[in-house]
Coordinates of C-alpha atoms in Angstrom, one line a residue:
X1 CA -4.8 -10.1 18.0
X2 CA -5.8 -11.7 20.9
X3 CA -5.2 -10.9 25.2
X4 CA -5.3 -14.5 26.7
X5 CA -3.7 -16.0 29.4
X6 CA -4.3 -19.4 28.2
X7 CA -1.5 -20.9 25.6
X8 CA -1.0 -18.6 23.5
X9 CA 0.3 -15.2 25.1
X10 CA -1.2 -12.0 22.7
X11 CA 0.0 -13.4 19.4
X12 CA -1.4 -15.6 16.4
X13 CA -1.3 -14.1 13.2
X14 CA -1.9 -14.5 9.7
X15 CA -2.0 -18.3 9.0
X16 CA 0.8 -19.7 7.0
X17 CA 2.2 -16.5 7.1
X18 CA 3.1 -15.9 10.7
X19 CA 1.4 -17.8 13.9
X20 CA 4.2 -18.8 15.3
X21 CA 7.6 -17.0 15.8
X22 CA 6.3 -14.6 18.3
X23 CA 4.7 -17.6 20.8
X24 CA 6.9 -19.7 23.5
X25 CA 7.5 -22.9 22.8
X26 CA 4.8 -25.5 22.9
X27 CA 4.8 -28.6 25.3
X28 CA 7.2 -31.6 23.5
X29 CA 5.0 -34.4 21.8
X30 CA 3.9 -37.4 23.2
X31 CA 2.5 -39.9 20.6
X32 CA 0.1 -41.2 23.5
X33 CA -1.4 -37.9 24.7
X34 CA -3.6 -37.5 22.4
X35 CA -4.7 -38.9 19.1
X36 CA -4.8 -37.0 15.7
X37 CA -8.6 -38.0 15.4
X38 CA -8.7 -36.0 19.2
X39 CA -7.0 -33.4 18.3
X40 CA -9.1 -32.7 15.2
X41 CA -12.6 -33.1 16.5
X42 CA -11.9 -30.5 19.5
X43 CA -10.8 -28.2 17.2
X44 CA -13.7 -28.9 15.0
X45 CA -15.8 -28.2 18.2
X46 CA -14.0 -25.1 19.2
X47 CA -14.5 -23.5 16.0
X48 CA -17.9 -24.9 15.6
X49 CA -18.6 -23.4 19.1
X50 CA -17.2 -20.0 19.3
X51 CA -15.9 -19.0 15.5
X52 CA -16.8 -14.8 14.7
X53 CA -19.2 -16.1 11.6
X54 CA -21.7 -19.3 12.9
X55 CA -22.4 -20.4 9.4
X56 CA -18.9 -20.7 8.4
X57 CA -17.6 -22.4 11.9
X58 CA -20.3 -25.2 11.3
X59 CA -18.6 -25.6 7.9
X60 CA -15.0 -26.0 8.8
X61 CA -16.7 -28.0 11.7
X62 CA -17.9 -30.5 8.9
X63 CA -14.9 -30.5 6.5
X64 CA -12.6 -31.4 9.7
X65 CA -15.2 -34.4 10.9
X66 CA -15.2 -35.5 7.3
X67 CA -11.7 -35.9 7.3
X68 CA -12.1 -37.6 10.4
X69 CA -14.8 -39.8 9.1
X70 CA -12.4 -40.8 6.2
X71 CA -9.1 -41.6 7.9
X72 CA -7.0 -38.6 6.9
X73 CA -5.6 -37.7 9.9
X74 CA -5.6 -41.3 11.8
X75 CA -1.7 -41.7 10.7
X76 CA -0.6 -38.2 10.9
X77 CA 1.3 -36.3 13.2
X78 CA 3.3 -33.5 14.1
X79 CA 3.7 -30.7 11.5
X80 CA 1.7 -33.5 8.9
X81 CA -1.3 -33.4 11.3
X82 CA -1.5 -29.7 11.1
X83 CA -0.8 -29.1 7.1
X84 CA -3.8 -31.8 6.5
X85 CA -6.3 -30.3 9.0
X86 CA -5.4 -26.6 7.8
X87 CA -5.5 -28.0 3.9
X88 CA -9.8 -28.8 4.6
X89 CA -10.2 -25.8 6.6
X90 CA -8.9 -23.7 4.2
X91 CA -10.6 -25.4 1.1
X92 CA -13.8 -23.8 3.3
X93 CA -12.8 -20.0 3.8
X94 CA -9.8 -18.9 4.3
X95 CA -8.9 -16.9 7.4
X96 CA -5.7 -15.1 8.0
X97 CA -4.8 -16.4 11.7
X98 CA -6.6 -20.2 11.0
X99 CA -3.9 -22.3 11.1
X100 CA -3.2 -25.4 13.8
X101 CA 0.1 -25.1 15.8
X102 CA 2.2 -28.4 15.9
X103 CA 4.0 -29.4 18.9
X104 CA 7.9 -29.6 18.8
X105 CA 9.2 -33.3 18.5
X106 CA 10.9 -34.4 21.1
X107 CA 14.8 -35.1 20.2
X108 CA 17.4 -33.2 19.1
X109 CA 17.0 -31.0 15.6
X110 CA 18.2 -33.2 12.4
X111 CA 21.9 -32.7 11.9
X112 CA 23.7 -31.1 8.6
X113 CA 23.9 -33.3 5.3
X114 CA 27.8 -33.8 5.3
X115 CA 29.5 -30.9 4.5
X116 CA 26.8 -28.7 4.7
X117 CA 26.5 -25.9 7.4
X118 CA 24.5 -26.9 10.7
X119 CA 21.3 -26.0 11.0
X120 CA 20.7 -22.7 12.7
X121 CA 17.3 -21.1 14.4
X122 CA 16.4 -17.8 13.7
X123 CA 15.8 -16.0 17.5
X124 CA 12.6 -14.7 18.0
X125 CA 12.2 -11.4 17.1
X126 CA 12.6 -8.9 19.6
X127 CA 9.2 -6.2 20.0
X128 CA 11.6 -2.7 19.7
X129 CA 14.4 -2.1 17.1
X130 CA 15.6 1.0 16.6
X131 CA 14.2 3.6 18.1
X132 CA 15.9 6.9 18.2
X133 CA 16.6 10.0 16.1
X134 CA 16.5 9.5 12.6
X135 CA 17.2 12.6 11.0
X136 CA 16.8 16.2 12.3
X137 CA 13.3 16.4 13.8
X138 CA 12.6 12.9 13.0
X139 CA 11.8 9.8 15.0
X140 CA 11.6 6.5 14.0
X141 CA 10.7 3.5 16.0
X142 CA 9.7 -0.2 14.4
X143 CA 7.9 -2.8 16.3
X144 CA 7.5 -6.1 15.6
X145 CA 5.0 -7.4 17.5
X146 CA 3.2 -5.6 20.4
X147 CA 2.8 -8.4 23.1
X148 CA 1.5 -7.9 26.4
X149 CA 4.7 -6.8 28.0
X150 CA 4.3 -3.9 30.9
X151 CA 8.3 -3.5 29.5
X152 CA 7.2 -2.9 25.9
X153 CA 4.4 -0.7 26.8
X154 CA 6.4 1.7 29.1
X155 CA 9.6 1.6 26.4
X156 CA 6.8 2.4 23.9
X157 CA 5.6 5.5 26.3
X158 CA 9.0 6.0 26.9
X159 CA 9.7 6.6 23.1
X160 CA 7.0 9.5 22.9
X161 CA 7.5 11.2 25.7
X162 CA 11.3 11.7 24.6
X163 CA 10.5 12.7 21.2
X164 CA 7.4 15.0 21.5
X165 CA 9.2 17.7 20.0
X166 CA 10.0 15.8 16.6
X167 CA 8.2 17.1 13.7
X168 CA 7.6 13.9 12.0
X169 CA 7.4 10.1 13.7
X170 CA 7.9 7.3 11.4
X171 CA 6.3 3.6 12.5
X172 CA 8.0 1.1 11.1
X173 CA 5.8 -2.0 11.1
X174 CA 7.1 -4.0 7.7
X175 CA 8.1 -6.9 9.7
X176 CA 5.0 -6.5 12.6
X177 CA 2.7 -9.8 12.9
X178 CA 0.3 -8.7 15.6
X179 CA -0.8 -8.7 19.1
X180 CA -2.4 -6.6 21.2
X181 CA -4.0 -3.3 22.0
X182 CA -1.1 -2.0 25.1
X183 CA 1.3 -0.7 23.4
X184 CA -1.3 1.6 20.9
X185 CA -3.0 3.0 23.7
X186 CA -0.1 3.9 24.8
X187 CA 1.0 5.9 21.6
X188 CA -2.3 7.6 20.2
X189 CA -2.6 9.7 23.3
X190 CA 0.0 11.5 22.1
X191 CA -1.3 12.1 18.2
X192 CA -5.0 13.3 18.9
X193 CA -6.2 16.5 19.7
X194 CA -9.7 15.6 20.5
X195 CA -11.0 11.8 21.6
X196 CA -11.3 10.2 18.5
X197 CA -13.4 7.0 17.4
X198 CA -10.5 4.5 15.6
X199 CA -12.0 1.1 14.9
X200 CA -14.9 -1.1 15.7
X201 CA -14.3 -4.7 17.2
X202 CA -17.7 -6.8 17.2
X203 CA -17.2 -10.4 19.4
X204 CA -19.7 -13.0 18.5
X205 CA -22.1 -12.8 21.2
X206 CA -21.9 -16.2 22.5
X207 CA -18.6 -16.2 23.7
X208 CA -19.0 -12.4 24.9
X209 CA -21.8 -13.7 27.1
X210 CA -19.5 -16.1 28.3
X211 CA -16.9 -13.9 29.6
X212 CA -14.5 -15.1 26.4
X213 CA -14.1 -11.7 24.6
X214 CA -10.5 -10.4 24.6
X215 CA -11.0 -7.2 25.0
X216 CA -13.9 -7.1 27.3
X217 CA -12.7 -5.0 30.2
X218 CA -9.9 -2.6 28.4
X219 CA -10.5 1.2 29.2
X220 CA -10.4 2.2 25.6
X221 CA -13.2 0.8 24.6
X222 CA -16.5 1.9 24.7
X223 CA -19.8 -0.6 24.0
X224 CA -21.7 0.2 21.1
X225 CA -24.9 -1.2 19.4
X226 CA -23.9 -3.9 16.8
X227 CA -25.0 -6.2 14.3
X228 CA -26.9 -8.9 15.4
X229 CA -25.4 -12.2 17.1
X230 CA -22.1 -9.6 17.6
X231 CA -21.3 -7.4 20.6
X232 CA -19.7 -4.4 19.2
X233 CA -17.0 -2.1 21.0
X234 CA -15.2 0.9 19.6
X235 CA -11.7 1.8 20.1
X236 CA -11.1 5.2 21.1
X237 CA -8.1 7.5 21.6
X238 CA -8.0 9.6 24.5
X239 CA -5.8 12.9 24.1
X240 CA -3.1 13.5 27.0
X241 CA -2.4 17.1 28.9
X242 CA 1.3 17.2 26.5
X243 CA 0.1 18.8 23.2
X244 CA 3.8 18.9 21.5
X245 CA 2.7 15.8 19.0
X246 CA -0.7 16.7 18.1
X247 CA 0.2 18.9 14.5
X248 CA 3.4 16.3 14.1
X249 CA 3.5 14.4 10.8
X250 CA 3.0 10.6 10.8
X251 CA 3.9 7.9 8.6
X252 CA 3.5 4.0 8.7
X253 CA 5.4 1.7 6.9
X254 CA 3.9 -0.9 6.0
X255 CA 4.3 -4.3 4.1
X256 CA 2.5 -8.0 3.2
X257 CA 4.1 -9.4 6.2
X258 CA 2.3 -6.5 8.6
X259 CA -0.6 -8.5 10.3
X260 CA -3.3 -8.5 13.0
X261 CA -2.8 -6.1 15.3
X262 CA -0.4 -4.1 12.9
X263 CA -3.3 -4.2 10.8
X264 CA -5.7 -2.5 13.3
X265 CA -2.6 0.2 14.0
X266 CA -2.9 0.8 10.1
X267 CA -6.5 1.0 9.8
X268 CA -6.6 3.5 12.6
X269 CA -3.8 6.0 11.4
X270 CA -5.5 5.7 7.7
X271 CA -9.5 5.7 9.1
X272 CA -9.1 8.8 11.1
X273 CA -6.8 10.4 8.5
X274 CA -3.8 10.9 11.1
X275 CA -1.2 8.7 9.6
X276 CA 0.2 8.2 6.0
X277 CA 0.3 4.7 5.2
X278 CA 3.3 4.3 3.0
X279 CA 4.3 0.7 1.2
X280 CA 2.4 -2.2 0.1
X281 CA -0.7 -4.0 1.0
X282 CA -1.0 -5.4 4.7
X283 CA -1.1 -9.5 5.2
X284 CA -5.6 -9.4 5.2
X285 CA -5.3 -11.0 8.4
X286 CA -8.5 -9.7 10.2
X287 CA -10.1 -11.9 12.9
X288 CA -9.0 -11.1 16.6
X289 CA -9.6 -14.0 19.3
X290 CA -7.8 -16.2 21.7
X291 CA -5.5 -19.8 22.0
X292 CA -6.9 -22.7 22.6
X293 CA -5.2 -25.9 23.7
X294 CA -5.9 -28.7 21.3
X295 CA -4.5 -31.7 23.6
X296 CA -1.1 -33.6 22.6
X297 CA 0.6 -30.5 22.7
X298 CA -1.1 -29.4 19.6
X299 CA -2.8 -25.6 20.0
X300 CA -5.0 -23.4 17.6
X301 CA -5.9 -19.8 17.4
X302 CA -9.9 -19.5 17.4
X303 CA -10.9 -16.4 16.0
X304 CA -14.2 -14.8 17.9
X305 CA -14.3 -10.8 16.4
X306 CA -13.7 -9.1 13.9
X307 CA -12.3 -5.4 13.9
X308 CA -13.3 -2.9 11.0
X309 CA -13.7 1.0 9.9
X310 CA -16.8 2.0 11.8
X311 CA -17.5 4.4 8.7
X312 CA -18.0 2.2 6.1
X313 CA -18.0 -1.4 8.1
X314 CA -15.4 -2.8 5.9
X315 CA -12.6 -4.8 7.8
X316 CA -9.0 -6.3 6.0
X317 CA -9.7 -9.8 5.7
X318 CA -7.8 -11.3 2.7
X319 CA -7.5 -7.6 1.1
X320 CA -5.1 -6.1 4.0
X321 CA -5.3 -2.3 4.5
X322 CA -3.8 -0.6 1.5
X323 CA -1.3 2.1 1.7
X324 CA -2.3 6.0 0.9
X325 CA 1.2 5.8 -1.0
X326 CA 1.6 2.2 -2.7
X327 CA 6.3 1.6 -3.2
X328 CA 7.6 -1.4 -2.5
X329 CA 7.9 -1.8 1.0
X330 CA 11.8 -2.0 0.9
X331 CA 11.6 1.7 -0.5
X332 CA 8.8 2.7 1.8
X333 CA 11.7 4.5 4.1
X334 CA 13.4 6.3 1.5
X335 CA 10.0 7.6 0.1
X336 CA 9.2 9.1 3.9
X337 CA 12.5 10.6 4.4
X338 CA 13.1 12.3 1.1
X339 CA 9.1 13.4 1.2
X340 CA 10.3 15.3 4.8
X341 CA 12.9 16.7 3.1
X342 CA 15.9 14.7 3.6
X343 CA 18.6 14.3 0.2
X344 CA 18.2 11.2 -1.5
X345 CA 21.4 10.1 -1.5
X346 CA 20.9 10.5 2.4
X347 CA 17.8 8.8 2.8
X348 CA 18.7 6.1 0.9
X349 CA 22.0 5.2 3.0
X350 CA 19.7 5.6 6.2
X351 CA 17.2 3.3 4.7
X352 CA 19.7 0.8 4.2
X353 CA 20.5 1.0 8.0
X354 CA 17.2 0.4 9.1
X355 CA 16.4 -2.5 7.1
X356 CA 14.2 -5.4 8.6
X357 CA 16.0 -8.4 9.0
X358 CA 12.6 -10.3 8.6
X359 CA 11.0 -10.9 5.6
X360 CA 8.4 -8.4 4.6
X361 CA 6.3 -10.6 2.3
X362 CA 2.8 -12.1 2.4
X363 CA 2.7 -15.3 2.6
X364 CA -0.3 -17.5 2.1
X365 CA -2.1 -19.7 4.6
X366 CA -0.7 -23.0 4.7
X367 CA -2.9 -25.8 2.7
X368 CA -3.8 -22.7 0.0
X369 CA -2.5 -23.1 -3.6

């Protein structure tokens, strides 16, 4: 979860899983622009320089210059470059939004084998879907992403304001893989009676001091004392004057495949007890931070802060945020509706309608067995 204007727009995610289908297209490849040995020591630098835990930057520092040091990337490029380099860093620690973004090869895509179908691309997926009436008294809206889009952010306001008389609001996040903070402050004015404390975000202090914290700067945060070598700021929810939401019930479907910033939207319903997490595990895709242009076309997400309950100081690496009611996420729906009251045989044909299209499993991070 990340709000940079450098290469990457608001969205890398959980590594292997998901960094890419949300971001535009990177630059075509030029074999001369850089070489792999280039590539990989600046992104051994980077993440030496400015990753959320010192020790553990100086590490994948080290495993990525001894790959250097033996050849391994000196032939590579393309996706191959990025699989090796993410295979050592991972052998380290892995992180849920580590994982080195390969340019696009110049050329045309491969054609079909003969007699086989050509190949098609998926389009990116779009941040809304859905978003209406449900059932009687019932809203449902899913995001996908929440990217930093003034257009997302007012359709998102949009969708409160014209259902603040429903008496349940379902988020549908199964298929969500992260970005930023706009489109939530946008939504928990509506669901809190009081101002209430949601999650803590600690930068490393380095690149705070620096000016290189993401959310330095965003009005719903407020600076806090935090653990040493960290800058800590909370996320808070500031009620509105429209009070017609504040008793409604909430529910958050969730899945594997919900990352990053869907993530921090989960943690916050669950942490402050306002939400009903319903479905499976989230992707354990923690870190927030910014993109970083590796040279060659090649880019990287480098992770700076970490965001976690400010109760007990636990954050969703690897685990992911688990669900206060654990069906498989293509049930999750069903469950909801039938719990408010809707017939079975109902819920499950309206399920069926508002199925994801995307894939709703975790995935691991590439170069992990």
């Amino acid at each position: 979860m990340i709000r940079s204007s450098r290469i990457l727009p608001a969205l890398l995610l959980a590594a292997g899983m998901v960094v890419v289908p949300v971001l535009a297209p990177p630059p075509a490849y030029a074999a001369d622009e850089a070489s792999a040995d280039a590539v990989a020591e600046k992104y051994a630098a980077l993440l030496e320089r400015d990753y959320v835990y010192p020790e553990t930057g100086k590490r994948y520092a080290a495993a990525i210059r001894a790959g250097i040091a033996a050849g391994r990337y000196k032939t590579l490029a393309g996706p191959a470059l990025g699989e090796a380099i993410d295979a050592d860093v991972n052998a380290v620690a892995p992180d849920g939004h580590l994982r080195l973004r390969a340019p696009e090869t110049t050329g045309t895509p491969a054609g079909a084998a003969p007699g086989g179908a050509a190949p098609v691309r998926r389009p990116p997926k779009v941040p809304v879907e859905q978003a209406g009436w449900i059932a009687p008294g019932i809203a449902f809206i899913r995001f996908n992403v929440f990217p930093q889009d003034a257009a997302v952010t007012a359709a998102a306001a949009k969708f409160m304001a014209d259902h603040a008389d429903a008496k349940a609001i379902i988020f549908d996040i199964r298929t969500h893989n992260g970005g930023g903070l706009d489109q939530m402050d946008a939504i928990f004015p509506w669901l809190f009676a009081e101002p209430t404390r949601l999650v803590t975000m600690a930068t490393r202090a380095s690149v705070d001091a620096r000016g290189g914290s993401p959310i330095d700067g965003l009005a719903s945060m407020r600076m806090v004392k935090g653990d040493a070598g960290m800058v800590a700021r909370e996320h808070w929810a500031t009620p509105n004057a429209d009070t017609r939401l504040r008793d409604a019930k909430v529910y958050v479907l969730t899945s594997g495949a919900s990352a990053s910033a869907a993530e921090h939207f989960s943690l916050a319903m669950k942490h402050t007890g306002r939400g009903t997490l319903v479905g499976a595990p989230t992707a354990g895709a923690n870190h927030f931070g910014s993109g970083e242009d590796l040279g060659g076309g090649y880019g990287a997400f480098i992770p700076v802060g970490r965001t976690y309950d400010p109760v007990t100081g636990k954050d969703w690496e690897g685990e992911g945020v688990l669900p206060d009611i654990a069906v498989p996420p293509a049930d999750a729906l069903v469950r909801v509706l039938t719990d408010l009251g809707v017939a079975p045989a109902a819920a499950k044909t309206l399920s069926d309608a508002h199925m994801p299209s995307w894939p709703m499993e975790r995935r691991k991070p590439r170069g992990v067995k």
